[in-house]
mmCIF file with all atom_site columns, N, CA and C in Angstrom:
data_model
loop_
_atom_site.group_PDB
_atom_site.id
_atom_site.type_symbol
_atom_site.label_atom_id
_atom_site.label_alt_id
_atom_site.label_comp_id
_atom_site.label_asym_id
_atom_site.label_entity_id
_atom_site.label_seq_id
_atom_site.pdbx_PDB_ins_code
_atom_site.Cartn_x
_atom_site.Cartn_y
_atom_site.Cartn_z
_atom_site.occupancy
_atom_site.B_iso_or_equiv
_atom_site.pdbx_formal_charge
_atom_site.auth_seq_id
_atom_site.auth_comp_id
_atom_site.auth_asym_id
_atom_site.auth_atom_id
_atom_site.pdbx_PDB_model_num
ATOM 1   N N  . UNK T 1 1  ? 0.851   -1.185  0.000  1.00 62.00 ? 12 UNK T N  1
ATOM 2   C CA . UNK T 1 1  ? 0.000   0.000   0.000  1.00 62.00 ? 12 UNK T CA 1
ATOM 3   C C  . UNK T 1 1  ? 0.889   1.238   0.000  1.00 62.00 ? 12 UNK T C  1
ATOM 4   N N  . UNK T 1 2  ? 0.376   2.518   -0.268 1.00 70.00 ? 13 UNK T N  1
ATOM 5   C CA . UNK T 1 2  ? 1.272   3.776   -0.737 1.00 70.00 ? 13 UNK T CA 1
ATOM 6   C C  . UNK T 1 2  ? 0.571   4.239   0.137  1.00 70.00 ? 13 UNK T C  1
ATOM 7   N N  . UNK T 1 3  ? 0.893   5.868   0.899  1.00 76.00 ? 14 UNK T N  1
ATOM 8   C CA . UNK T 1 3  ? 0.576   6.849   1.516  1.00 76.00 ? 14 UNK T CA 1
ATOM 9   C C  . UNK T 1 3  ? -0.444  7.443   1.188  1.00 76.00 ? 14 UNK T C  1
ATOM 10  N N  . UNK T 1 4  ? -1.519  7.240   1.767  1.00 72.00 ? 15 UNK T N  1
ATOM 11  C CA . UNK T 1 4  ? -2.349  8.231   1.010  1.00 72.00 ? 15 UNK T CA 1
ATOM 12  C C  . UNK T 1 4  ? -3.198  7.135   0.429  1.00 72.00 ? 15 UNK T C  1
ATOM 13  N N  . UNK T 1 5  ? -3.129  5.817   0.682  1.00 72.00 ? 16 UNK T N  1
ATOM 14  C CA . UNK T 1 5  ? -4.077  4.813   0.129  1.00 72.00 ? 16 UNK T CA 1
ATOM 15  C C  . UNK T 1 5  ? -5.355  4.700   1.104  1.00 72.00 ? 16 UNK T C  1
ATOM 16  N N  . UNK T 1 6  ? -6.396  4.142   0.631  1.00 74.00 ? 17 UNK T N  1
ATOM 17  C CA . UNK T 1 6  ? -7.964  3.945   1.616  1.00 74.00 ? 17 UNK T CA 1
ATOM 18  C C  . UNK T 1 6  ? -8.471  2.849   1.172  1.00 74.00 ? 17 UNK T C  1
ATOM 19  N N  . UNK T 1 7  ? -9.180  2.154   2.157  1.00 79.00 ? 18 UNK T N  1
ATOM 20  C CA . UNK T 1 7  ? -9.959  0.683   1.628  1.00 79.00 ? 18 UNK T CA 1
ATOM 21  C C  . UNK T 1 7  ? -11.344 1.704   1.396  1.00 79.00 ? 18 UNK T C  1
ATOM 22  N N  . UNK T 1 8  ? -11.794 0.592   0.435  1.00 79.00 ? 19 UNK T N  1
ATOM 23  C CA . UNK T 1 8  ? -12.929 0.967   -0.345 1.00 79.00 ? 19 UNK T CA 1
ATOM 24  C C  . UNK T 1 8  ? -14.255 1.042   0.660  1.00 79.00 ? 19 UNK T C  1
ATOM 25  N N  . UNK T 1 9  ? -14.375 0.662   1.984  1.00 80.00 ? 20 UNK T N  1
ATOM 26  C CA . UNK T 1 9  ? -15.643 0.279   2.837  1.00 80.00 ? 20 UNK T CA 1
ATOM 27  C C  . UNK T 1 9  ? -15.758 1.537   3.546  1.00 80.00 ? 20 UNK T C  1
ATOM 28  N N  . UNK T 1 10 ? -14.818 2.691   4.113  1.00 80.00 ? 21 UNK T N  1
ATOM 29  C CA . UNK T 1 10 ? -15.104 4.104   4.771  1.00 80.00 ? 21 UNK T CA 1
ATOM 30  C C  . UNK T 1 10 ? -15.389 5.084   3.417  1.00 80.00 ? 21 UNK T C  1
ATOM 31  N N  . UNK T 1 11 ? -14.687 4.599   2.037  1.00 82.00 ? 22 UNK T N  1
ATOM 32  C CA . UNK T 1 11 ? -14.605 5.607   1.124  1.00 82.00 ? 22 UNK T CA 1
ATOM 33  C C  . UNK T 1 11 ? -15.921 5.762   0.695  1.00 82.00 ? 22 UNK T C  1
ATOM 34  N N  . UNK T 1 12 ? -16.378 4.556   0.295  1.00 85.00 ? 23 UNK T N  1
ATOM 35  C CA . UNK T 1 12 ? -17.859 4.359   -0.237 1.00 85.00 ? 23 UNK T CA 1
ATOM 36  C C  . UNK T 1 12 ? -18.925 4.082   0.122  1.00 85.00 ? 23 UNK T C  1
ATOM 37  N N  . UNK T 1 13 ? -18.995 3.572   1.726  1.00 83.00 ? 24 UNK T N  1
ATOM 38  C CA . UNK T 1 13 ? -20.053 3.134   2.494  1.00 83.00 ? 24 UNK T CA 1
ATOM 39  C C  . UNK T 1 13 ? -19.632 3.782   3.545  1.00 83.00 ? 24 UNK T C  1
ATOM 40  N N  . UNK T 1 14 ? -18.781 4.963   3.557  1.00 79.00 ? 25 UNK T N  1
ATOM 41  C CA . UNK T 1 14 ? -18.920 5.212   5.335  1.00 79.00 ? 25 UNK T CA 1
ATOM 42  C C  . UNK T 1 14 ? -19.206 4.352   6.635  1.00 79.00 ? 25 UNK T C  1
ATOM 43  N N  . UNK T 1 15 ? -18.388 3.172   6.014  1.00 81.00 ? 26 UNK T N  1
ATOM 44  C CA . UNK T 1 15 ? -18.357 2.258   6.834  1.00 81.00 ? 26 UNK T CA 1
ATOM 45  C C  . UNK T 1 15 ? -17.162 1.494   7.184  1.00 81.00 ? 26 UNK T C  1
ATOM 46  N N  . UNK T 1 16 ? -17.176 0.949   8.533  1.00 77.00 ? 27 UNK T N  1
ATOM 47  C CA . UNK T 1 16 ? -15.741 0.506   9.105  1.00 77.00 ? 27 UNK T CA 1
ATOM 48  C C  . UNK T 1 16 ? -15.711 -0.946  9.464  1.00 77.00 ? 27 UNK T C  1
ATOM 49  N N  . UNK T 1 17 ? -14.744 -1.580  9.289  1.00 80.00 ? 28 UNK T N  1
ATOM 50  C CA . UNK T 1 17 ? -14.982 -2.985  9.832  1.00 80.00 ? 28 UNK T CA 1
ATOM 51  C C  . UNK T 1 17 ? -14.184 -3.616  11.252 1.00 80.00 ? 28 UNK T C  1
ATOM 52  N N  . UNK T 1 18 ? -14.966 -4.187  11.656 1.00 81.00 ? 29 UNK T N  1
ATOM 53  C CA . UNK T 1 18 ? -14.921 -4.137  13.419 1.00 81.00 ? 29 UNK T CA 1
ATOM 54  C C  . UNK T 1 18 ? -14.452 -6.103  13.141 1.00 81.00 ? 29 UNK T C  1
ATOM 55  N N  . UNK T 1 19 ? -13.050 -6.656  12.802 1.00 86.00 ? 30 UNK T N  1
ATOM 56  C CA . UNK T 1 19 ? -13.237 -8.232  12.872 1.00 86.00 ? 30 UNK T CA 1
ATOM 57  C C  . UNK T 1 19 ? -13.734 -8.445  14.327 1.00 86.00 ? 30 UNK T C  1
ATOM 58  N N  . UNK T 1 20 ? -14.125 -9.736  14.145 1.00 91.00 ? 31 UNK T N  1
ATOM 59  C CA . UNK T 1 20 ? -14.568 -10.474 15.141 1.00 91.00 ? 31 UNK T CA 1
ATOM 60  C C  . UNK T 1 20 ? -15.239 -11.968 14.029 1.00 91.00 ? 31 UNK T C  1
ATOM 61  N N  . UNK T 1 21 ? -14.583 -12.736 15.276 1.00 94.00 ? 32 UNK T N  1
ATOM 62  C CA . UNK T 1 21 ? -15.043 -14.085 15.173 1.00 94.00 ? 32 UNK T CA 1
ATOM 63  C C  . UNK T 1 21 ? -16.432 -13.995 15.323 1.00 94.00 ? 32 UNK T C  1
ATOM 64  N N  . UNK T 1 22 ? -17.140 -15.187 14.393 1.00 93.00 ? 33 UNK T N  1
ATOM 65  C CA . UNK T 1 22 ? -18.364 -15.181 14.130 1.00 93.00 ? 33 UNK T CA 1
ATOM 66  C C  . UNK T 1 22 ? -18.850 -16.126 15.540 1.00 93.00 ? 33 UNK T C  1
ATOM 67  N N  . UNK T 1 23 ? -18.229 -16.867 15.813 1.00 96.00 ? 34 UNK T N  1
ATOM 68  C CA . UNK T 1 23 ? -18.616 -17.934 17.128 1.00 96.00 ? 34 UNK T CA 1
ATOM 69  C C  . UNK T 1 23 ? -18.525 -16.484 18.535 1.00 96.00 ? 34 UNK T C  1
ATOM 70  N N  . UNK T 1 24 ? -17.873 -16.129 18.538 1.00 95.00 ? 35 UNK T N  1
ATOM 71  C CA . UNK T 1 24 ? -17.969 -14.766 19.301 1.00 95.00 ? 35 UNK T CA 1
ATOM 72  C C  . UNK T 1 24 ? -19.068 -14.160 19.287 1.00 95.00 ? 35 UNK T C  1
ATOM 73  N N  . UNK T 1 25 ? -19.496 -13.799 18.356 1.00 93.00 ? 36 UNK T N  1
ATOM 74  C CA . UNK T 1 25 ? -20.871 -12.715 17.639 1.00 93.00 ? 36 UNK T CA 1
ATOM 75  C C  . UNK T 1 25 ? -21.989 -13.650 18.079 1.00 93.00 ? 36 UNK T C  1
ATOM 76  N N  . UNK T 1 26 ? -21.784 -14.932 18.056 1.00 95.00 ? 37 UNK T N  1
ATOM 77  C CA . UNK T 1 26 ? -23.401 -15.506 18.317 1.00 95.00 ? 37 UNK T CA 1
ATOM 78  C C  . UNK T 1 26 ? -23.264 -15.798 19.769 1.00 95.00 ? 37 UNK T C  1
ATOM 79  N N  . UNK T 1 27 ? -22.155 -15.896 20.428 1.00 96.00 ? 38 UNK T N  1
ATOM 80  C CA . UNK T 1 27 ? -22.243 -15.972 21.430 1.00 96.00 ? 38 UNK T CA 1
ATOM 81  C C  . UNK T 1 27 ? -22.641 -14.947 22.549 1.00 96.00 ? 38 UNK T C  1
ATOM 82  N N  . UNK T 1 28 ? -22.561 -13.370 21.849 1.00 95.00 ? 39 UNK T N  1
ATOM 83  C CA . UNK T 1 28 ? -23.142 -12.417 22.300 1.00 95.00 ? 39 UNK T CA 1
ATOM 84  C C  . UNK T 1 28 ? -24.583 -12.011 21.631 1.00 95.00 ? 39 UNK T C  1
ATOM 85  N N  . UNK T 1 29 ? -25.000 -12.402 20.683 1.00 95.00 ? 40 UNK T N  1
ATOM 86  C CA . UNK T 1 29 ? -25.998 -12.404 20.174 1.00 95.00 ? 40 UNK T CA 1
ATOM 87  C C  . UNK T 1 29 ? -27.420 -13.329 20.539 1.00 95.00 ? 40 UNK T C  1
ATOM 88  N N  . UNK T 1 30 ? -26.398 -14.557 20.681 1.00 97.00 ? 41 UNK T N  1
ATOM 89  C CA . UNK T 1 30 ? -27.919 -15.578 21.144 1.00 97.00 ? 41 UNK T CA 1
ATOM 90  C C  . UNK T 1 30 ? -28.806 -15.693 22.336 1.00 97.00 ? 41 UNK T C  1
ATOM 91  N N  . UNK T 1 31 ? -28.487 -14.856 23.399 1.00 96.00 ? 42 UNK T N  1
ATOM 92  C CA . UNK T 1 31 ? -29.005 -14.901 24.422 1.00 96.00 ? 42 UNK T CA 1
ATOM 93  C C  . UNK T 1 31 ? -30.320 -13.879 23.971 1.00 96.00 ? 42 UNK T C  1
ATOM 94  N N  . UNK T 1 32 ? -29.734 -12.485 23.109 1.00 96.00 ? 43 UNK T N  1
ATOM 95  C CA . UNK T 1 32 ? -30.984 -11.543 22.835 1.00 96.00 ? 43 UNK T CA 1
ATOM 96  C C  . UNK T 1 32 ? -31.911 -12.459 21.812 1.00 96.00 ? 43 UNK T C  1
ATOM 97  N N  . UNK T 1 33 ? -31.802 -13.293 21.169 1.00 95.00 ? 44 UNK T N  1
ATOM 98  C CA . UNK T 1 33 ? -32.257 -14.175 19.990 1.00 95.00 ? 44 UNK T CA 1
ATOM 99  C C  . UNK T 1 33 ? -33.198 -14.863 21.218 1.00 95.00 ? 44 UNK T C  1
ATOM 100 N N  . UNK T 1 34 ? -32.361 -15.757 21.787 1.00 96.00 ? 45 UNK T N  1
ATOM 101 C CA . UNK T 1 34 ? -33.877 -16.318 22.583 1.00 96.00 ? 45 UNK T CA 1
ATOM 102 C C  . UNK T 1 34 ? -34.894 -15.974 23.851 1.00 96.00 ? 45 UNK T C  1
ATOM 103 N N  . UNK T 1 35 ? -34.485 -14.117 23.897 1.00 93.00 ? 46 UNK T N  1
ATOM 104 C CA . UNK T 1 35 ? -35.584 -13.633 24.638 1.00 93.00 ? 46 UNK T CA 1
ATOM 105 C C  . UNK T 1 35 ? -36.718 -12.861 23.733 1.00 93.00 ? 46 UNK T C  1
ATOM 106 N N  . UNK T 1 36 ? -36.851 -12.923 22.483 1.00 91.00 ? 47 UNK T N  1
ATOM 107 C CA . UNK T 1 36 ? -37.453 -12.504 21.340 1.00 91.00 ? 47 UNK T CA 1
ATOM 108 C C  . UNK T 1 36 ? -38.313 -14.095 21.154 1.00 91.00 ? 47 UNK T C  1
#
């Protein structure tokens, strides 16, 4: 990458990416899933 380079996801979607493991994500997720 060069100085002055940008990923395409803040440039064009004003959006940022947060990794995280997906077994993580449901593991904080499924508890709100089964009070719905």
């Amino acid at each position: 990458r060069w100085e002055g380079d940008q990923n395409f996801m803040p440039v064009l979607a004003e959006t940022h990416i947060l990794p995280q493991a997906l077994a993580d994500l449901w593991a904080r997720l499924q508890p709100e899933f089964a009070a719905v």
